[in-house]
């Protein structure tokens, strides 16, 4: 199943509840929440209070992407404030296997994110334990960046590995996704698509519906 995960980092924060309602109406299945600490990435975004405050605004899956140093410190807190799944960066975890287990112990789905320059080989001994792998298709920290073309082969390679291992693995992509590049990532094997400005710039509902229609074309 192909899943659209609009990133609220690009939403209108004055009207965040209304923005969530619009993507609900369009049919987006996830809400992608980018948490940045100003250390792992240069930017600072938002944390638990914001997530908790908007949890009641939608029943959609809260897909929380932790771009933070030592994310194991915060798993319990993000679970408590309403996360349904938590994705951590392999680059930020001293003990990645332990953190994956920590997320699962809270009853949540666990994802691992990889920056563009990070090899898939870091997943060799944990791939069977994760529910999703997030392939960053830009260097994390800022919205509105251009899709990195070399990531396409990375997506394809991971999908082939998952199929060879007979894994029911979601592959999420985040960065530079628009109405052109979405075709590229879906053809490569991604099935969860994060889109920020492409959804929230302009008519939110219509933008999301257009992306969802494209994604529907790739469902076999």
PDB file of C-alpha atoms in Angstrom:
ATOM      1  CA  UNK A   1       0.000   0.000   0.000  1.00  0.00           C
ATOM      2  CA  UNK A   2       1.265   3.453  -0.888  1.00  0.00           C
ATOM      3  CA  UNK A   3       1.037   6.007   1.911  1.00  0.00           C
ATOM      4  CA  UNK A   4       1.226   9.786   1.869  1.00  0.00           C
ATOM      5  CA  UNK A   5       2.800  11.397   4.935  1.00  0.00           C
ATOM      6  CA  UNK A   6       2.504  15.204   4.740  1.00  0.00           C
ATOM      7  CA  UNK A   7       5.218  16.888   6.794  1.00  0.00           C
ATOM      8  CA  UNK A   8       3.766  19.497   9.129  1.00  0.00           C
ATOM      9  CA  UNK A   9       7.146  21.240   9.187  1.00  0.00           C
ATOM     10  CA  UNK A  10       5.818  23.073   6.118  1.00  0.00           C
ATOM     11  CA  UNK A  11       2.339  23.715   7.545  1.00  0.00           C
ATOM     12  CA  UNK A  12       0.871  26.996   8.778  1.00  0.00           C
ATOM     13  CA  UNK A  13       1.591  26.866  12.502  1.00  0.00           C
ATOM     14  CA  UNK A  14      -0.997  29.534  13.244  1.00  0.00           C
ATOM     15  CA  UNK A  15      -3.651  27.106  12.029  1.00  0.00           C
ATOM     16  CA  UNK A  16      -2.118  23.698  12.607  1.00  0.00           C
ATOM     17  CA  UNK A  17      -5.364  22.009  13.615  1.00  0.00           C
ATOM     18  CA  UNK A  18      -7.044  23.246  10.434  1.00  0.00           C
ATOM     19  CA  UNK A  19      -4.100  22.108   8.336  1.00  0.00           C
ATOM     20  CA  UNK A  20      -4.408  18.612   9.804  1.00  0.00           C
ATOM     21  CA  UNK A  21      -8.116  18.612   9.022  1.00  0.00           C
ATOM     22  CA  UNK A  22      -7.368  19.469   5.386  1.00  0.00           C
ATOM     23  CA  UNK A  23      -4.952  16.579   4.882  1.00  0.00           C
ATOM     24  CA  UNK A  24      -7.469  14.308   6.637  1.00  0.00           C
ATOM     25  CA  UNK A  25     -10.127  15.350   4.154  1.00  0.00           C
ATOM     26  CA  UNK A  26      -7.769  14.644   1.268  1.00  0.00           C
ATOM     27  CA  UNK A  27      -7.142  11.106   2.517  1.00  0.00           C
ATOM     28  CA  UNK A  28      -3.498  11.287   3.640  1.00  0.00           C
ATOM     29  CA  UNK A  29      -2.808   8.312   5.875  1.00  0.00           C
ATOM     30  CA  UNK A  30       0.092   9.606   8.016  1.00  0.00           C
ATOM     31  CA  UNK A  31       1.154  12.870   9.589  1.00  0.00           C
ATOM     32  CA  UNK A  32       4.940  13.221   9.368  1.00  0.00           C
ATOM     33  CA  UNK A  33       6.444  15.078  12.324  1.00  0.00           C
ATOM     34  CA  UNK A  34      10.062  16.214  12.041  1.00  0.00           C
ATOM     35  CA  UNK A  35      11.674  16.759  15.435  1.00  0.00           C
ATOM     36  CA  UNK A  36      14.996  18.640  15.233  1.00  0.00           C
ATOM     37  CA  UNK A  37      17.266  19.446  18.153  1.00  0.00           C
ATOM     38  CA  UNK A  38      19.758  21.941  16.679  1.00  0.00           C
ATOM     39  CA  UNK A  39      22.601  19.463  17.254  1.00  0.00           C
ATOM     40  CA  UNK A  40      22.095  16.474  14.975  1.00  0.00           C
ATOM     41  CA  UNK A  41      20.811  18.966  12.396  1.00  0.00           C
ATOM     42  CA  UNK A  42      21.263  22.758  12.402  1.00  0.00           C
ATOM     43  CA  UNK A  43      17.581  23.605  12.780  1.00  0.00           C
ATOM     44  CA  UNK A  44      15.303  23.410  15.811  1.00  0.00           C
ATOM     45  CA  UNK A  45      11.679  22.530  15.141  1.00  0.00           C
ATOM     46  CA  UNK A  46       9.291  21.392  17.878  1.00  0.00           C
ATOM     47  CA  UNK A  47       8.879  18.717  20.504  1.00  0.00           C
ATOM     48  CA  UNK A  48       6.473  16.931  22.778  1.00  0.00           C
ATOM     49  CA  UNK A  49       4.139  19.841  23.714  1.00  0.00           C
ATOM     50  CA  UNK A  50       3.265  20.554  20.070  1.00  0.00           C
ATOM     51  CA  UNK A  51       2.644  16.896  19.283  1.00  0.00           C
ATOM     52  CA  UNK A  52       0.501  16.454  22.375  1.00  0.00           C
ATOM     53  CA  UNK A  53      -1.518  19.570  21.588  1.00  0.00           C
ATOM     54  CA  UNK A  54      -2.463  18.418  18.073  1.00  0.00           C
ATOM     55  CA  UNK A  55      -2.948  14.733  18.856  1.00  0.00           C
ATOM     56  CA  UNK A  56      -6.672  15.262  19.398  1.00  0.00           C
ATOM     57  CA  UNK A  57      -7.017  17.058  16.039  1.00  0.00           C
ATOM     58  CA  UNK A  58      -6.676  13.888  13.958  1.00  0.00           C
ATOM     59  CA  UNK A  59      -6.800  10.117  14.185  1.00  0.00           C
ATOM     60  CA  UNK A  60      -4.168   9.693  11.480  1.00  0.00           C
ATOM     61  CA  UNK A  61      -0.925   7.850  12.201  1.00  0.00           C
ATOM     62  CA  UNK A  62       1.668  10.134  13.819  1.00  0.00           C
ATOM     63  CA  UNK A  63       4.930   9.304  12.043  1.00  0.00           C
ATOM     64  CA  UNK A  64       7.545  10.919  14.307  1.00  0.00           C
ATOM     65  CA  UNK A  65      11.002  11.400  12.789  1.00  0.00           C
ATOM     66  CA  UNK A  66      13.615  12.130  15.446  1.00  0.00           C
ATOM     67  CA  UNK A  67      16.525  14.122  14.056  1.00  0.00           C
ATOM     68  CA  UNK A  68      18.138  14.358  17.469  1.00  0.00           C
ATOM     69  CA  UNK A  69      21.280  13.246  19.273  1.00  0.00           C
ATOM     70  CA  UNK A  70      20.856  10.156  21.477  1.00  0.00           C
ATOM     71  CA  UNK A  71      17.148   9.628  20.660  1.00  0.00           C
ATOM     72  CA  UNK A  72      16.847   6.852  23.237  1.00  0.00           C
ATOM     73  CA  UNK A  73      16.485   9.599  25.850  1.00  0.00           C
ATOM     74  CA  UNK A  74      13.115  10.618  24.410  1.00  0.00           C
ATOM     75  CA  UNK A  75      11.347   7.444  23.275  1.00  0.00           C
ATOM     76  CA  UNK A  76       9.121   7.212  26.358  1.00  0.00           C
ATOM     77  CA  UNK A  77       8.161  10.891  26.128  1.00  0.00           C
ATOM     78  CA  UNK A  78       7.216  10.778  22.457  1.00  0.00           C
ATOM     79  CA  UNK A  79       5.237   7.600  23.002  1.00  0.00           C
ATOM     80  CA  UNK A  80       3.348   9.281  25.825  1.00  0.00           C
ATOM     81  CA  UNK A  81       2.471  12.367  23.784  1.00  0.00           C
ATOM     82  CA  UNK A  82       0.881  10.428  20.937  1.00  0.00           C
ATOM     83  CA  UNK A  83       3.430   8.994  18.507  1.00  0.00           C
ATOM     84  CA  UNK A  84       2.301   5.869  16.650  1.00  0.00           C
ATOM     85  CA  UNK A  85       5.679   5.178  15.101  1.00  0.00           C
ATOM     86  CA  UNK A  86       9.120   6.560  15.813  1.00  0.00           C
ATOM     87  CA  UNK A  87      11.996   6.710  13.342  1.00  0.00           C
ATOM     88  CA  UNK A  88      15.542   7.284  14.582  1.00  0.00           C
ATOM     89  CA  UNK A  89      18.689   7.982  12.616  1.00  0.00           C
ATOM     90  CA  UNK A  90      21.288   5.238  12.469  1.00  0.00           C
ATOM     91  CA  UNK A  91      23.911   7.995  12.589  1.00  0.00           C
ATOM     92  CA  UNK A  92      22.664   9.314  15.934  1.00  0.00           C
ATOM     93  CA  UNK A  93      22.348   6.018  17.849  1.00  0.00           C
ATOM     94  CA  UNK A  94      25.207   4.487  19.799  1.00  0.00           C
ATOM     95  CA  UNK A  95      23.261   1.231  20.135  1.00  0.00           C
ATOM     96  CA  UNK A  96      20.785   1.065  17.277  1.00  0.00           C
ATOM     97  CA  UNK A  97      19.492  -2.424  18.057  1.00  0.00           C
ATOM     98  CA  UNK A  98      18.690  -1.360  21.621  1.00  0.00           C
ATOM     99  CA  UNK A  99      16.794   1.731  20.506  1.00  0.00           C
ATOM    100  CA  UNK A 100      14.690  -0.290  18.039  1.00  0.00           C
ATOM    101  CA  UNK A 101      13.791  -2.621  20.905  1.00  0.00           C
ATOM    102  CA  UNK A 102      12.957   0.327  23.128  1.00  0.00           C
ATOM    103  CA  UNK A 103      10.485   1.660  20.561  1.00  0.00           C
ATOM    104  CA  UNK A 104       8.827  -1.736  20.149  1.00  0.00           C
ATOM    105  CA  UNK A 105       8.550  -2.123  23.919  1.00  0.00           C
ATOM    106  CA  UNK A 106       6.291   0.948  23.925  1.00  0.00           C
ATOM    107  CA  UNK A 107       4.001  -0.790  21.446  1.00  0.00           C
ATOM    108  CA  UNK A 108       5.010   1.465  18.548  1.00  0.00           C
ATOM    109  CA  UNK A 109       6.336   0.768  15.074  1.00  0.00           C
ATOM    110  CA  UNK A 110      10.072   1.381  14.707  1.00  0.00           C
ATOM    111  CA  UNK A 111      11.856   2.972  11.782  1.00  0.00           C
ATOM    112  CA  UNK A 112      15.481   3.690  10.972  1.00  0.00           C
ATOM    113  CA  UNK A 113      16.492   6.703   8.887  1.00  0.00           C
ATOM    114  CA  UNK A 114      19.615   6.939   6.752  1.00  0.00           C
ATOM    115  CA  UNK A 115      21.191  10.163   5.515  1.00  0.00           C
ATOM    116  CA  UNK A 116      22.095  10.344   1.806  1.00  0.00           C
ATOM    117  CA  UNK A 117      25.759   9.435   2.379  1.00  0.00           C
ATOM    118  CA  UNK A 118      25.028   6.542   4.777  1.00  0.00           C
ATOM    119  CA  UNK A 119      25.382   3.063   3.331  1.00  0.00           C
ATOM    120  CA  UNK A 120      22.619   0.485   3.507  1.00  0.00           C
ATOM    121  CA  UNK A 121      25.099  -1.870   5.142  1.00  0.00           C
ATOM    122  CA  UNK A 122      24.408  -0.292   8.548  1.00  0.00           C
ATOM    123  CA  UNK A 123      21.074  -2.136   8.373  1.00  0.00           C
ATOM    124  CA  UNK A 124      22.614  -5.567   7.875  1.00  0.00           C
ATOM    125  CA  UNK A 125      21.941  -6.807  11.405  1.00  0.00           C
ATOM    126  CA  UNK A 126      18.720  -4.926  12.198  1.00  0.00           C
ATOM    127  CA  UNK A 127      16.699  -4.942   8.980  1.00  0.00           C
ATOM    128  CA  UNK A 128      14.542  -7.854  10.088  1.00  0.00           C
ATOM    129  CA  UNK A 129      13.666  -5.958  13.278  1.00  0.00           C
ATOM    130  CA  UNK A 130      12.399  -2.699  11.804  1.00  0.00           C
ATOM    131  CA  UNK A 131       9.007  -1.870  10.367  1.00  0.00           C
ATOM    132  CA  UNK A 132      10.238   0.898   8.098  1.00  0.00           C
ATOM    133  CA  UNK A 133      13.414   2.385   6.663  1.00  0.00           C
ATOM    134  CA  UNK A 134      13.446   6.087   5.873  1.00  0.00           C
ATOM    135  CA  UNK A 135      15.762   6.995   3.022  1.00  0.00           C
ATOM    136  CA  UNK A 136      16.613  10.681   3.296  1.00  0.00           C
ATOM    137  CA  UNK A 137      16.670  12.076  -0.225  1.00  0.00           C
ATOM    138  CA  UNK A 138      18.113  15.400   0.940  1.00  0.00           C
ATOM    139  CA  UNK A 139      20.527  16.185   3.733  1.00  0.00           C
ATOM    140  CA  UNK A 140      18.281  16.667   6.776  1.00  0.00           C
ATOM    141  CA  UNK A 141      17.671  19.914   8.574  1.00  0.00           C
ATOM    142  CA  UNK A 142      15.902  22.214   6.139  1.00  0.00           C
ATOM    143  CA  UNK A 143      12.771  22.061   4.029  1.00  0.00           C
ATOM    144  CA  UNK A 144      12.563  22.957   0.351  1.00  0.00           C
ATOM    145  CA  UNK A 145      15.769  21.223  -0.785  1.00  0.00           C
ATOM    146  CA  UNK A 146      16.295  19.593  -4.175  1.00  0.00           C
ATOM    147  CA  UNK A 147      16.008  15.810  -4.467  1.00  0.00           C
ATOM    148  CA  UNK A 148      19.416  14.062  -4.568  1.00  0.00           C
ATOM    149  CA  UNK A 149      19.353  11.864  -7.671  1.00  0.00           C
ATOM    150  CA  UNK A 150      21.835   9.297  -6.363  1.00  0.00           C
ATOM    151  CA  UNK A 151      19.289   8.279  -3.720  1.00  0.00           C
ATOM    152  CA  UNK A 152      17.159   6.602  -6.380  1.00  0.00           C
ATOM    153  CA  UNK A 153      19.569   3.678  -6.666  1.00  0.00           C
ATOM    154  CA  UNK A 154      19.643   3.409  -2.890  1.00  0.00           C
ATOM    155  CA  UNK A 155      15.862   3.038  -2.757  1.00  0.00           C
ATOM    156  CA  UNK A 156      15.961   0.383  -5.486  1.00  0.00           C
ATOM    157  CA  UNK A 157      18.742  -1.530  -3.761  1.00  0.00           C
ATOM    158  CA  UNK A 158      16.877  -1.582  -0.450  1.00  0.00           C
ATOM    159  CA  UNK A 159      13.665  -2.786  -2.083  1.00  0.00           C
ATOM    160  CA  UNK A 160      15.568  -5.630  -3.738  1.00  0.00           C
ATOM    161  CA  UNK A 161      17.139  -6.600  -0.403  1.00  0.00           C
ATOM    162  CA  UNK A 162      13.745  -6.590   1.312  1.00  0.00           C
ATOM    163  CA  UNK A 163      12.211  -8.746  -1.417  1.00  0.00           C
ATOM    164  CA  UNK A 164      15.126 -11.193  -1.322  1.00  0.00           C
ATOM    165  CA  UNK A 165      14.651 -11.554   2.439  1.00  0.00           C
ATOM    166  CA  UNK A 166      10.853 -11.753   2.022  1.00  0.00           C
ATOM    167  CA  UNK A 167      10.376  -8.796   4.368  1.00  0.00           C
ATOM    168  CA  UNK A 168       7.182  -6.780   4.624  1.00  0.00           C
ATOM    169  CA  UNK A 169       9.172  -3.550   4.824  1.00  0.00           C
ATOM    170  CA  UNK A 170       7.911  -0.036   4.324  1.00  0.00           C
ATOM    171  CA  UNK A 171      10.390   2.227   2.548  1.00  0.00           C
ATOM    172  CA  UNK A 172       9.805   5.887   3.264  1.00  0.00           C
ATOM    173  CA  UNK A 173      11.412   8.775   1.397  1.00  0.00           C
ATOM    174  CA  UNK A 174      11.803  12.316   2.666  1.00  0.00           C
ATOM    175  CA  UNK A 175      13.223  15.318   0.847  1.00  0.00           C
ATOM    176  CA  UNK A 176      12.638  17.102  -2.427  1.00  0.00           C
ATOM    177  CA  UNK A 177       9.452  15.222  -3.219  1.00  0.00           C
ATOM    178  CA  UNK A 178       7.207  17.018  -5.679  1.00  0.00           C
ATOM    179  CA  UNK A 179       4.799  16.079  -8.458  1.00  0.00           C
ATOM    180  CA  UNK A 180       7.736  15.078 -10.670  1.00  0.00           C
ATOM    181  CA  UNK A 181      10.102  13.298  -8.289  1.00  0.00           C
ATOM    182  CA  UNK A 182       7.293  11.301  -6.691  1.00  0.00           C
ATOM    183  CA  UNK A 183       7.219   9.151  -9.838  1.00  0.00           C
ATOM    184  CA  UNK A 184      10.946   8.476  -9.474  1.00  0.00           C
ATOM    185  CA  UNK A 185      10.748   7.245  -5.888  1.00  0.00           C
ATOM    186  CA  UNK A 186       7.638   5.140  -6.415  1.00  0.00           C
ATOM    187  CA  UNK A 187       9.176   3.440  -9.440  1.00  0.00           C
ATOM    188  CA  UNK A 188      12.314   2.772  -7.391  1.00  0.00           C
ATOM    189  CA  UNK A 189      10.336   0.956  -4.694  1.00  0.00           C
ATOM    190  CA  UNK A 190       9.333   3.477  -2.040  1.00  0.00           C
ATOM    191  CA  UNK A 191       5.795   3.168  -0.683  1.00  0.00           C
ATOM    192  CA  UNK A 192       5.665   5.873   2.028  1.00  0.00           C
ATOM    193  CA  UNK A 193       6.165   9.393   0.723  1.00  0.00           C
ATOM    194  CA  UNK A 194       6.852  12.452   2.857  1.00  0.00           C
ATOM    195  CA  UNK A 195       5.935  15.769   1.247  1.00  0.00           C
ATOM    196  CA  UNK A 196       6.077  19.158   2.901  1.00  0.00           C
ATOM    197  CA  UNK A 197       5.898  22.284   0.779  1.00  0.00           C
ATOM    198  CA  UNK A 198       4.380  20.338  -2.120  1.00  0.00           C
ATOM    199  CA  UNK A 199       1.349  19.685   0.082  1.00  0.00           C
ATOM    200  CA  UNK A 200       1.146  22.805   2.217  1.00  0.00           C
ATOM    201  CA  UNK A 201       1.986  25.521  -0.329  1.00  0.00           C
ATOM    202  CA  UNK A 202      -1.319  26.538  -1.877  1.00  0.00           C
ATOM    203  CA  UNK A 203      -4.504  24.474  -1.676  1.00  0.00           C
ATOM    204  CA  UNK A 204      -3.579  21.805   0.868  1.00  0.00           C
ATOM    205  CA  UNK A 205      -6.478  19.462   0.175  1.00  0.00           C
ATOM    206  CA  UNK A 206      -6.107  19.581  -3.596  1.00  0.00           C
ATOM    207  CA  UNK A 207      -2.319  19.181  -3.426  1.00  0.00           C
ATOM    208  CA  UNK A 208      -2.617  16.106  -1.224  1.00  0.00           C
ATOM    209  CA  UNK A 209      -5.332  14.606  -3.414  1.00  0.00           C
ATOM    210  CA  UNK A 210      -3.162  15.054  -6.492  1.00  0.00           C
ATOM    211  CA  UNK A 211      -0.217  13.259  -4.882  1.00  0.00           C
ATOM    212  CA  UNK A 212      -2.495  10.480  -3.643  1.00  0.00           C
ATOM    213  CA  UNK A 213      -3.886  10.025  -7.165  1.00  0.00           C
ATOM    214  CA  UNK A 214      -0.363   9.625  -8.523  1.00  0.00           C
ATOM    215  CA  UNK A 215       0.465   7.112  -5.795  1.00  0.00           C
ATOM    216  CA  UNK A 216      -2.677   5.127  -6.595  1.00  0.00           C
ATOM    217  CA  UNK A 217      -1.399   4.590 -10.124  1.00  0.00           C
ATOM    218  CA  UNK A 218       1.601   2.656  -8.756  1.00  0.00           C
ATOM    219  CA  UNK A 219      -0.361   0.234  -6.599  1.00  0.00           C
ATOM    220  CA  UNK A 220      -0.344  -3.209  -8.109  1.00  0.00           C
TER     221      UNK A 220
END
